[in-house]
XYZ file of C-alpha atoms in Angstrom:
520
model
C -95.321 -34.055 -253.889
C -98.205 -32.710 -251.848
C -97.843 -29.077 -252.798
C -100.477 -28.311 -255.371
C -99.993 -25.757 -258.121
C -103.210 -24.317 -259.448
C -103.157 -23.869 -263.176
C -104.591 -20.622 -264.527
C -107.999 -20.474 -266.174
C -106.338 -20.691 -269.577
C -102.818 -21.589 -270.745
C -100.222 -18.819 -271.028
C -99.570 -19.717 -274.675
C -101.564 -20.423 -277.821
C -99.041 -22.942 -279.126
C -100.408 -26.003 -280.882
C -100.294 -29.511 -279.487
C -97.215 -30.538 -281.446
C -95.334 -27.451 -280.373
C -96.192 -28.083 -276.711
C -94.958 -31.664 -276.923
C -91.673 -30.526 -278.454
C -91.347 -27.752 -275.853
C -91.866 -30.151 -272.953
C -89.376 -32.660 -274.356
C -86.727 -30.020 -275.058
C -87.160 -28.458 -271.625
C -86.662 -31.802 -269.875
C -83.737 -32.757 -272.136
C -82.107 -29.373 -271.469
C -82.252 -29.951 -267.713
C -80.762 -33.433 -268.006
C -77.941 -32.375 -270.366
C -77.027 -29.281 -268.378
C -76.668 -31.308 -265.188
C -75.225 -34.581 -266.488
C -73.036 -33.311 -269.354
C -72.330 -29.608 -268.813
C -72.071 -30.077 -265.015
C -74.205 -26.996 -264.386
C -75.658 -26.743 -260.884
C -79.213 -28.204 -260.746
C -80.644 -24.899 -259.491
C -79.413 -23.045 -262.577
C -80.217 -25.986 -264.853
C -83.863 -25.996 -263.813
C -84.139 -22.244 -264.393
C -82.567 -22.561 -267.851
C -84.707 -25.625 -268.648
C -87.855 -23.674 -267.792
C -86.635 -20.876 -270.095
C -86.089 -23.344 -272.959
C -89.577 -24.761 -272.411
C -91.154 -21.311 -272.359
C -89.336 -20.037 -275.443
C -90.124 -23.124 -277.556
C -93.754 -23.016 -276.387
C -93.980 -19.312 -277.405
C -94.759 -18.150 -273.880
C -94.370 -14.400 -273.467
C -91.318 -13.533 -271.323
C -93.339 -11.717 -268.648
C -95.790 -14.613 -268.346
C -92.932 -17.109 -268.249
C -91.274 -15.231 -265.385
C -94.552 -14.878 -263.520
C -95.292 -18.583 -263.900
C -91.820 -19.676 -262.788
C -91.604 -17.343 -259.795
C -95.131 -18.308 -258.774
C -94.122 -21.965 -258.710
C -90.962 -21.151 -256.749
C -92.910 -19.113 -254.205
C -95.563 -21.775 -253.738
C -92.935 -24.475 -253.270
C -90.845 -22.486 -250.794
C -93.936 -21.383 -248.901
C -95.160 -24.957 -248.570
C -92.260 -27.363 -248.831
C -89.444 -24.976 -247.872
C -90.776 -24.030 -244.449
C -91.438 -27.666 -243.603
C -87.915 -28.677 -244.607
C -86.408 -25.901 -242.484
C -88.436 -26.782 -239.384
C -87.727 -30.471 -239.834
C -84.006 -29.723 -240.166
C -84.105 -27.844 -236.844
C -85.583 -30.868 -235.105
C -82.964 -33.039 -236.772
C -80.179 -30.656 -235.688
C -81.181 -30.778 -232.025
C -81.708 -34.521 -232.270
C -78.159 -34.995 -233.565
C -76.331 -32.460 -231.390
C -77.957 -33.608 -228.138
C -77.129 -37.242 -228.800
C -80.814 -38.143 -229.063
C -80.331 -39.534 -232.561
C -77.488 -41.679 -231.282
C -79.790 -43.076 -228.607
C -82.486 -43.944 -231.137
C -79.975 -45.566 -233.463
C -78.401 -47.562 -230.633
C -81.817 -48.880 -229.628
C -82.811 -49.737 -233.212
C -79.477 -51.370 -233.989
C -79.495 -53.242 -230.705
C -83.011 -54.637 -231.150
C -83.108 -55.321 -234.912
C -80.637 -57.453 -236.829
C -78.970 -56.353 -240.066
C -81.277 -58.358 -242.329
C -84.378 -56.988 -240.632
C -83.317 -53.336 -240.733
C -84.731 -52.580 -244.228
C -88.062 -54.093 -243.197
C -88.063 -52.090 -239.986
C -87.389 -48.899 -241.960
C -90.239 -49.637 -244.352
C -92.605 -50.318 -241.449
C -91.670 -47.159 -239.571
C -91.956 -45.044 -242.736
C -95.361 -46.510 -243.601
C -96.585 -45.893 -240.038
C -95.581 -42.241 -239.888
C -96.510 -41.842 -243.545
C -100.198 -42.227 -242.710
C -100.621 -38.595 -241.640
C -97.285 -37.183 -242.817
C -96.596 -35.283 -246.033
C -93.844 -36.910 -248.050
C -91.228 -34.172 -247.661
C -91.882 -33.924 -243.906
C -91.309 -37.649 -243.539
C -88.094 -37.353 -245.537
C -86.598 -34.639 -243.342
C -87.557 -36.516 -240.166
C -86.433 -39.969 -241.304
C -83.291 -39.160 -243.277
C -81.123 -38.413 -240.195
C -82.079 -41.788 -238.716
C -81.491 -43.601 -242.018
C -78.061 -42.001 -242.423
C -77.003 -42.823 -238.877
C -78.222 -46.424 -239.010
C -76.437 -46.953 -242.324
C -73.230 -45.485 -240.921
C -73.357 -47.506 -237.692
C -74.244 -50.857 -239.242
C -72.366 -50.574 -242.555
C -75.615 -51.472 -244.324
C -75.663 -49.816 -247.790
C -77.526 -46.510 -247.739
C -79.889 -47.457 -250.563
C -80.773 -50.696 -248.786
C -82.255 -48.621 -245.965
C -83.219 -45.460 -247.821
C -85.365 -47.072 -250.527
C -87.638 -48.900 -248.009
C -88.108 -45.649 -246.078
C -88.920 -43.682 -249.248
C -91.261 -46.429 -250.464
C -93.219 -46.440 -247.221
C -93.686 -42.675 -247.356
C -94.482 -42.495 -251.080
C -97.020 -45.330 -251.171
C -99.000 -43.924 -248.256
C -98.847 -40.442 -249.775
C -100.297 -41.580 -253.096
C -102.831 -44.194 -252.061
C -104.183 -43.563 -248.585
C -106.286 -40.639 -247.348
C -106.034 -38.112 -245.729
C -103.233 -37.177 -248.131
C -104.255 -34.491 -250.669
C -104.144 -36.694 -253.784
C -106.416 -39.497 -252.531
C -108.786 -36.979 -250.949
C -109.090 -35.053 -254.228
C -109.841 -38.257 -256.139
C -112.385 -39.372 -253.535
C -114.130 -36.004 -253.660
C -114.161 -35.783 -257.470
C -115.490 -39.328 -257.886
C -117.851 -39.256 -254.873
C -116.131 -42.371 -253.568
C -116.657 -43.786 -250.086
C -113.748 -42.517 -247.980
C -113.755 -45.370 -245.455
C -113.890 -48.025 -248.172
C -111.146 -46.312 -250.158
C -108.990 -46.118 -247.025
C -109.439 -49.839 -246.330
C -108.780 -50.941 -249.905
C -105.874 -48.519 -250.122
C -104.189 -50.145 -247.135
C -104.685 -53.580 -248.718
C -102.951 -52.365 -251.875
C -100.284 -50.474 -249.940
C -98.921 -53.426 -247.929
C -97.625 -55.584 -250.802
C -96.639 -52.470 -252.761
C -94.401 -51.231 -249.929
C -92.849 -54.697 -249.542
C -91.972 -55.098 -253.223
C -90.875 -51.525 -253.939
C -89.186 -51.113 -250.563
C -87.090 -53.885 -248.969
C -87.151 -56.172 -252.026
C -86.182 -53.497 -254.570
C -83.831 -51.787 -252.110
C -81.864 -54.995 -251.647
C -81.495 -55.248 -255.440
C -80.663 -51.651 -256.334
C -78.149 -51.239 -253.507
C -75.747 -53.367 -255.567
C -75.814 -50.882 -258.449
C -76.131 -47.529 -256.633
C -73.307 -47.242 -254.092
C -74.598 -44.071 -252.461
C -72.621 -42.111 -249.890
C -74.410 -39.769 -247.511
C -73.536 -36.061 -247.945
C -71.158 -35.038 -245.156
C -73.115 -31.828 -244.530
C -76.317 -33.769 -243.867
C -74.777 -36.594 -241.836
C -76.121 -36.216 -238.281
C -72.980 -35.721 -236.216
C -72.727 -34.600 -232.651
C -70.038 -31.992 -232.057
C -67.291 -33.287 -229.795
C -66.011 -31.310 -226.797
C -62.913 -29.261 -227.496
C -59.622 -30.925 -226.574
C -57.428 -28.905 -224.203
C -54.704 -26.913 -225.894
C -51.555 -28.713 -226.722
C -52.945 -32.217 -226.243
C -53.380 -34.988 -228.727
C -56.178 -37.562 -228.584
C -55.611 -41.273 -228.939
C -56.637 -41.095 -232.558
C -53.692 -38.853 -233.284
C -55.713 -35.707 -233.891
C -54.205 -32.532 -232.553
C -56.369 -30.500 -230.212
C -57.533 -26.953 -230.639
C -55.150 -24.303 -229.397
C -56.004 -20.972 -227.907
C -56.133 -17.984 -230.184
C -54.001 -19.035 -233.045
C -54.035 -22.757 -232.486
C -53.999 -25.542 -235.022
C -56.643 -28.192 -235.546
C -56.312 -31.315 -237.577
C -54.180 -34.362 -238.002
C -50.575 -33.883 -236.979
C -48.580 -32.550 -239.879
C -51.649 -31.535 -241.896
C -51.837 -27.905 -243.073
C -54.334 -25.519 -241.520
C -57.636 -25.083 -243.348
C -59.190 -21.630 -243.163
C -62.381 -20.074 -244.510
C -62.702 -16.964 -246.657
C -62.399 -14.742 -243.581
C -59.166 -16.402 -242.483
C -60.757 -18.249 -239.576
C -59.577 -21.744 -238.822
C -61.796 -24.535 -240.140
C -62.138 -27.639 -237.997
C -63.369 -31.066 -239.042
C -66.583 -30.215 -237.224
C -67.076 -27.109 -239.359
C -66.862 -29.284 -242.464
C -69.347 -31.843 -241.144
C -71.708 -29.225 -239.711
C -71.453 -26.152 -241.951
C -72.903 -23.005 -240.499
C -71.259 -23.573 -237.142
C -68.606 -20.957 -237.952
C -69.510 -17.572 -239.316
C -71.890 -15.816 -239.143
C -73.217 -18.124 -236.389
C -71.211 -19.522 -233.531
C -70.452 -23.210 -232.945
C -71.652 -24.954 -229.834
C -68.830 -24.581 -227.325
C -68.699 -27.686 -225.193
C -65.565 -26.702 -223.280
C -66.095 -26.632 -219.548
C -69.608 -28.084 -219.763
C -68.826 -31.742 -220.377
C -69.922 -32.814 -216.903
C -73.267 -31.036 -217.322
C -74.068 -32.584 -220.695
C -76.691 -35.347 -220.560
C -77.721 -37.526 -223.486
C -81.541 -37.489 -223.798
C -83.345 -40.686 -222.891
C -84.769 -42.844 -225.649
C -88.452 -42.112 -225.120
C -88.222 -38.307 -224.826
C -86.291 -38.305 -228.107
C -88.880 -40.546 -229.776
C -91.794 -38.495 -228.428
C -90.196 -35.319 -229.754
C -89.835 -36.788 -233.250
C -93.343 -38.245 -233.215
C -95.136 -35.149 -231.876
C -95.638 -33.619 -235.363
C -96.802 -37.038 -236.604
C -99.326 -37.400 -233.785
C -100.690 -33.879 -234.261
C -101.188 -34.440 -237.992
C -102.713 -37.848 -237.317
C -105.198 -36.276 -234.889
C -106.151 -33.824 -237.610
C -106.717 -36.729 -240.004
C -108.894 -38.528 -237.449
C -110.851 -35.330 -236.935
C -111.482 -35.009 -240.664
C -112.909 -38.523 -240.675
C -114.961 -38.378 -237.472
C -115.903 -34.775 -236.626
C -118.393 -32.536 -238.361
C -117.040 -29.500 -240.171
C -117.350 -26.261 -238.225
C -117.274 -27.782 -234.744
C -114.823 -26.421 -232.165
C -112.957 -29.727 -231.950
C -112.604 -29.964 -235.723
C -111.334 -26.377 -235.986
C -108.793 -26.952 -233.214
C -107.460 -30.133 -234.785
C -107.333 -28.491 -238.209
C -105.057 -25.807 -236.786
C -102.721 -27.876 -234.589
C -102.533 -30.586 -237.258
C -101.461 -28.223 -240.026
C -97.951 -29.398 -241.016
C -96.213 -26.098 -240.317
C -97.883 -25.770 -236.892
C -97.177 -29.406 -236.014
C -93.507 -29.115 -236.946
C -93.170 -25.793 -235.141
C -94.557 -27.483 -232.028
C -91.963 -30.212 -232.535
C -89.167 -27.632 -232.690
C -90.353 -25.942 -229.489
C -90.591 -29.285 -227.664
C -87.149 -30.285 -228.989
C -85.671 -27.084 -227.543
C -86.602 -28.365 -224.090
C -86.336 -32.165 -224.334
C -83.259 -32.241 -226.574
C -81.775 -28.836 -225.728
C -82.168 -27.507 -222.213
C -82.743 -30.926 -220.643
C -79.547 -32.159 -222.311
C -77.494 -29.398 -220.695
C -77.453 -26.799 -223.490
C -77.634 -23.130 -222.609
C -80.028 -20.784 -224.415
C -77.238 -19.513 -226.675
C -76.171 -23.063 -227.466
C -79.713 -24.080 -228.420
C -79.935 -21.012 -230.653
C -76.600 -21.909 -232.237
C -77.718 -25.465 -232.977
C -80.970 -24.248 -234.539
C -79.125 -21.707 -236.675
C -76.441 -24.163 -237.655
C -79.016 -26.645 -238.949
C -80.153 -24.287 -241.720
C -77.076 -23.655 -243.931
C -76.713 -27.340 -244.955
C -80.227 -27.352 -246.429
C -79.954 -24.039 -248.316
C -78.913 -25.745 -251.548
C -81.689 -28.303 -251.209
C -84.296 -25.584 -250.716
C -83.172 -23.724 -253.839
C -83.115 -26.843 -256.007
C -86.536 -28.009 -254.787
C -87.912 -24.489 -255.313
C -86.523 -24.346 -258.862
C -88.110 -27.735 -259.515
C -91.438 -26.268 -258.444
C -90.952 -23.345 -260.815
C -90.114 -25.662 -263.726
C -93.200 -27.712 -262.980
C -95.405 -24.619 -262.893
C -94.237 -23.485 -266.337
C -95.167 -26.929 -267.658
C -98.605 -26.742 -266.079
C -99.327 -23.151 -267.121
C -98.214 -23.819 -270.696
C -101.003 -26.393 -270.956
C -98.947 -29.578 -271.195
C -101.136 -31.297 -268.604
C -104.308 -30.307 -270.456
C -102.811 -31.655 -273.678
C -102.334 -35.107 -272.169
C -105.811 -35.016 -270.647
C -107.499 -34.034 -273.907
C -105.724 -36.824 -275.789
C -107.199 -39.409 -273.409
C -110.788 -38.151 -273.286
C -112.077 -40.126 -276.255
C -110.054 -43.279 -275.590
C -112.164 -46.449 -275.483
C -110.631 -48.006 -272.346
C -111.881 -49.402 -269.053
C -112.321 -46.711 -266.382
C -109.554 -48.158 -264.181
C -107.006 -48.330 -267.013
C -108.040 -44.948 -268.407
C -107.706 -43.286 -265.006
C -104.268 -44.833 -264.474
C -102.999 -43.936 -267.964
C -104.193 -40.328 -267.807
C -102.597 -39.878 -264.390
C -99.365 -41.448 -265.705
C -99.231 -39.119 -268.689
C -99.845 -35.957 -266.706
C -97.462 -37.041 -263.937
C -94.627 -37.635 -266.413
C -95.361 -34.394 -268.268
C -95.766 -32.051 -265.292
C -94.057 -33.828 -262.388
C -96.998 -33.111 -260.087
C -98.827 -36.014 -258.475
C -101.534 -33.649 -257.270
C -102.131 -32.114 -260.711
C -102.175 -35.617 -262.225
C -104.745 -36.790 -259.688
C -107.004 -33.752 -260.076
C -106.973 -33.886 -263.881
C -107.405 -37.651 -264.186
C -110.244 -37.709 -261.646
C -112.020 -34.933 -263.521
C -111.756 -36.816 -266.834
C -113.076 -40.161 -265.582
C -115.627 -38.735 -263.124
C -118.576 -39.322 -265.515
C -117.573 -42.984 -265.770
C -117.739 -43.365 -261.990
C -121.513 -43.181 -262.177
C -121.524 -46.542 -263.970
C -119.523 -48.299 -261.216
C -120.577 -49.750 -257.867
C -119.156 -48.476 -254.550
C -116.060 -50.726 -254.525
C -115.467 -49.920 -258.187
C -115.452 -46.176 -257.537
C -113.039 -46.644 -254.623
C -110.739 -48.726 -256.826
C -110.922 -46.063 -259.547
C -109.649 -43.494 -257.032
C -106.796 -45.854 -256.113
C -105.942 -46.499 -259.783
C -105.584 -42.756 -260.317
C -103.427 -42.528 -257.197
C -101.142 -45.260 -258.525
C -100.776 -43.493 -261.862
C -99.894 -40.211 -260.160
C -96.727 -41.807 -258.726
C -95.323 -43.065 -262.039
C -91.662 -42.256 -262.896
C -90.713 -39.163 -260.942
C -87.909 -37.384 -262.837
C -86.273 -33.977 -263.243
C -89.527 -31.982 -263.407
C -90.580 -33.202 -259.927
C -89.386 -31.306 -256.850
C -89.377 -34.634 -254.985
C -86.737 -35.943 -257.376
C -84.336 -33.190 -256.330
C -85.243 -33.575 -252.666
C -84.216 -37.237 -252.735
C -81.149 -36.586 -254.904
C -79.722 -33.972 -252.555
C -80.612 -35.684 -249.279
C -78.980 -38.949 -250.323
C -76.050 -37.397 -252.189
C -76.885 -39.054 -255.521
C -76.091 -38.101 -259.100
C -78.930 -37.555 -261.552
C -78.293 -40.992 -263.061
C -78.269 -42.686 -259.662
C -81.497 -40.927 -258.686
C -83.200 -42.173 -261.848
C -81.935 -45.726 -261.258
C -83.144 -45.775 -257.664
C -85.874 -43.217 -256.913
C -87.462 -42.964 -260.376
C -87.524 -46.735 -260.866
C -88.893 -47.199 -257.352
C -91.736 -44.765 -258.063
C -92.512 -46.586 -261.319
C -92.502 -49.901 -259.468
C -94.913 -48.490 -256.898
C -97.232 -47.316 -259.678
C -97.209 -50.625 -261.585
C -97.396 -52.949 -258.565
C -100.081 -50.805 -256.948
C -102.175 -50.794 -260.116
C -101.781 -54.566 -260.404
C -103.143 -54.812 -256.865
C -106.091 -52.622 -257.841
C -106.884 -54.862 -260.821
C -106.663 -57.939 -258.592
C -109.060 -56.451 -256.067
C -111.401 -55.541 -258.936
C -111.709 -59.264 -259.645
C -112.434 -60.111 -256.015
C -114.781 -57.380 -254.761
């Protein structure tokens, strides 16, 4: 994940190396057992796992709380805001019918066998400037809709999309990890970018469409109903029944649902409709979008306005990346692009544009647009809390000194710089769950060795570290929980699909680095 968590100047405990190893293992095992065996909610499990880690590592209670809450705050402040803004764009895209238009065009132009490849290509393209979690919240609605419309297994489409985003995030600047490695090693940015793209192409192919086609047979994922992009249907006049046999909504005390089915009501006694269940948050305290009497005014957005709205944040962040590569620091143009290309600003601009292109232009009133925006937030509340707790768990690991322990163990190893950089990044990634922390630490350890390498060698060293930082994402990584919740997976299914995919990316990418080392 791109959010970086700065470790304090010194660890929050004086525990020995053996004690830290045991603490890290017990903390991770506690999280897994609480979720998989005790069926405790992941949010609570991560909090309790962090407590187990802190207690075994002899971290003082006040420092443990400060470390955990600091990680939660950093994650919510960075990842949480982006998820919320992305969900708003996705809500307007779904409610206006814009997502339907995109899906219809994609499905109509690309055959079933080519869909996974198309998803990987689109994800890799927007993954150039896009943070991983931003790409997830923008792509997931499209992936879910395409899977639903074409009956293609969700993992067959989701894995290629995740692979495209993850590979670009770990290997290609201007993402934080590659930029940190390039800066620490004094590598040539342009050369690293070019070699990174060469490594990324086969890595995306193998870990995306190829692996997705395989794992879809063993992970029969079903999209969460709350996150399935669904456009609310106009209310049926009272007392009528549609061709499907569903009874319409009556006036004040009417009944909704299949004929003969009992009424379903919420805690306040208000009638629940099927739409409330698919789009939670449309009831109380917010109001659902009332389509009655406005059907003739409703217009489905055209294909290109919908696409432009989705791509606006991507373009703004891409312009910022181009500015970082081409403009001198401190110039007016560079400052402007740095601001408008900041992820939160870019996504906010996307929300504002979506209000017009997917809201007002589609026939929504101001109150209806507000209702759609508000209704898009409740479904992601659980995701935000789980991702935030994952960030807190990770921060306790980092502050306890687990990352430093792995780094110190590798300092005196007699290995080639490329292998050493990859192994150190792997160890810290598995221990802390942070790709950024793994990259920073590994680059700092092998930086003296970079002086003995030529320009291509230094660039490849940066890429080797990037590959290692993606190895086996599991329960201590906020990205693990992001993927689990968005795709409605169990912990075991997430390990089989997402964690194995990340490991495949790391191994295949590093193999590509070693191959290039023989050729350049």
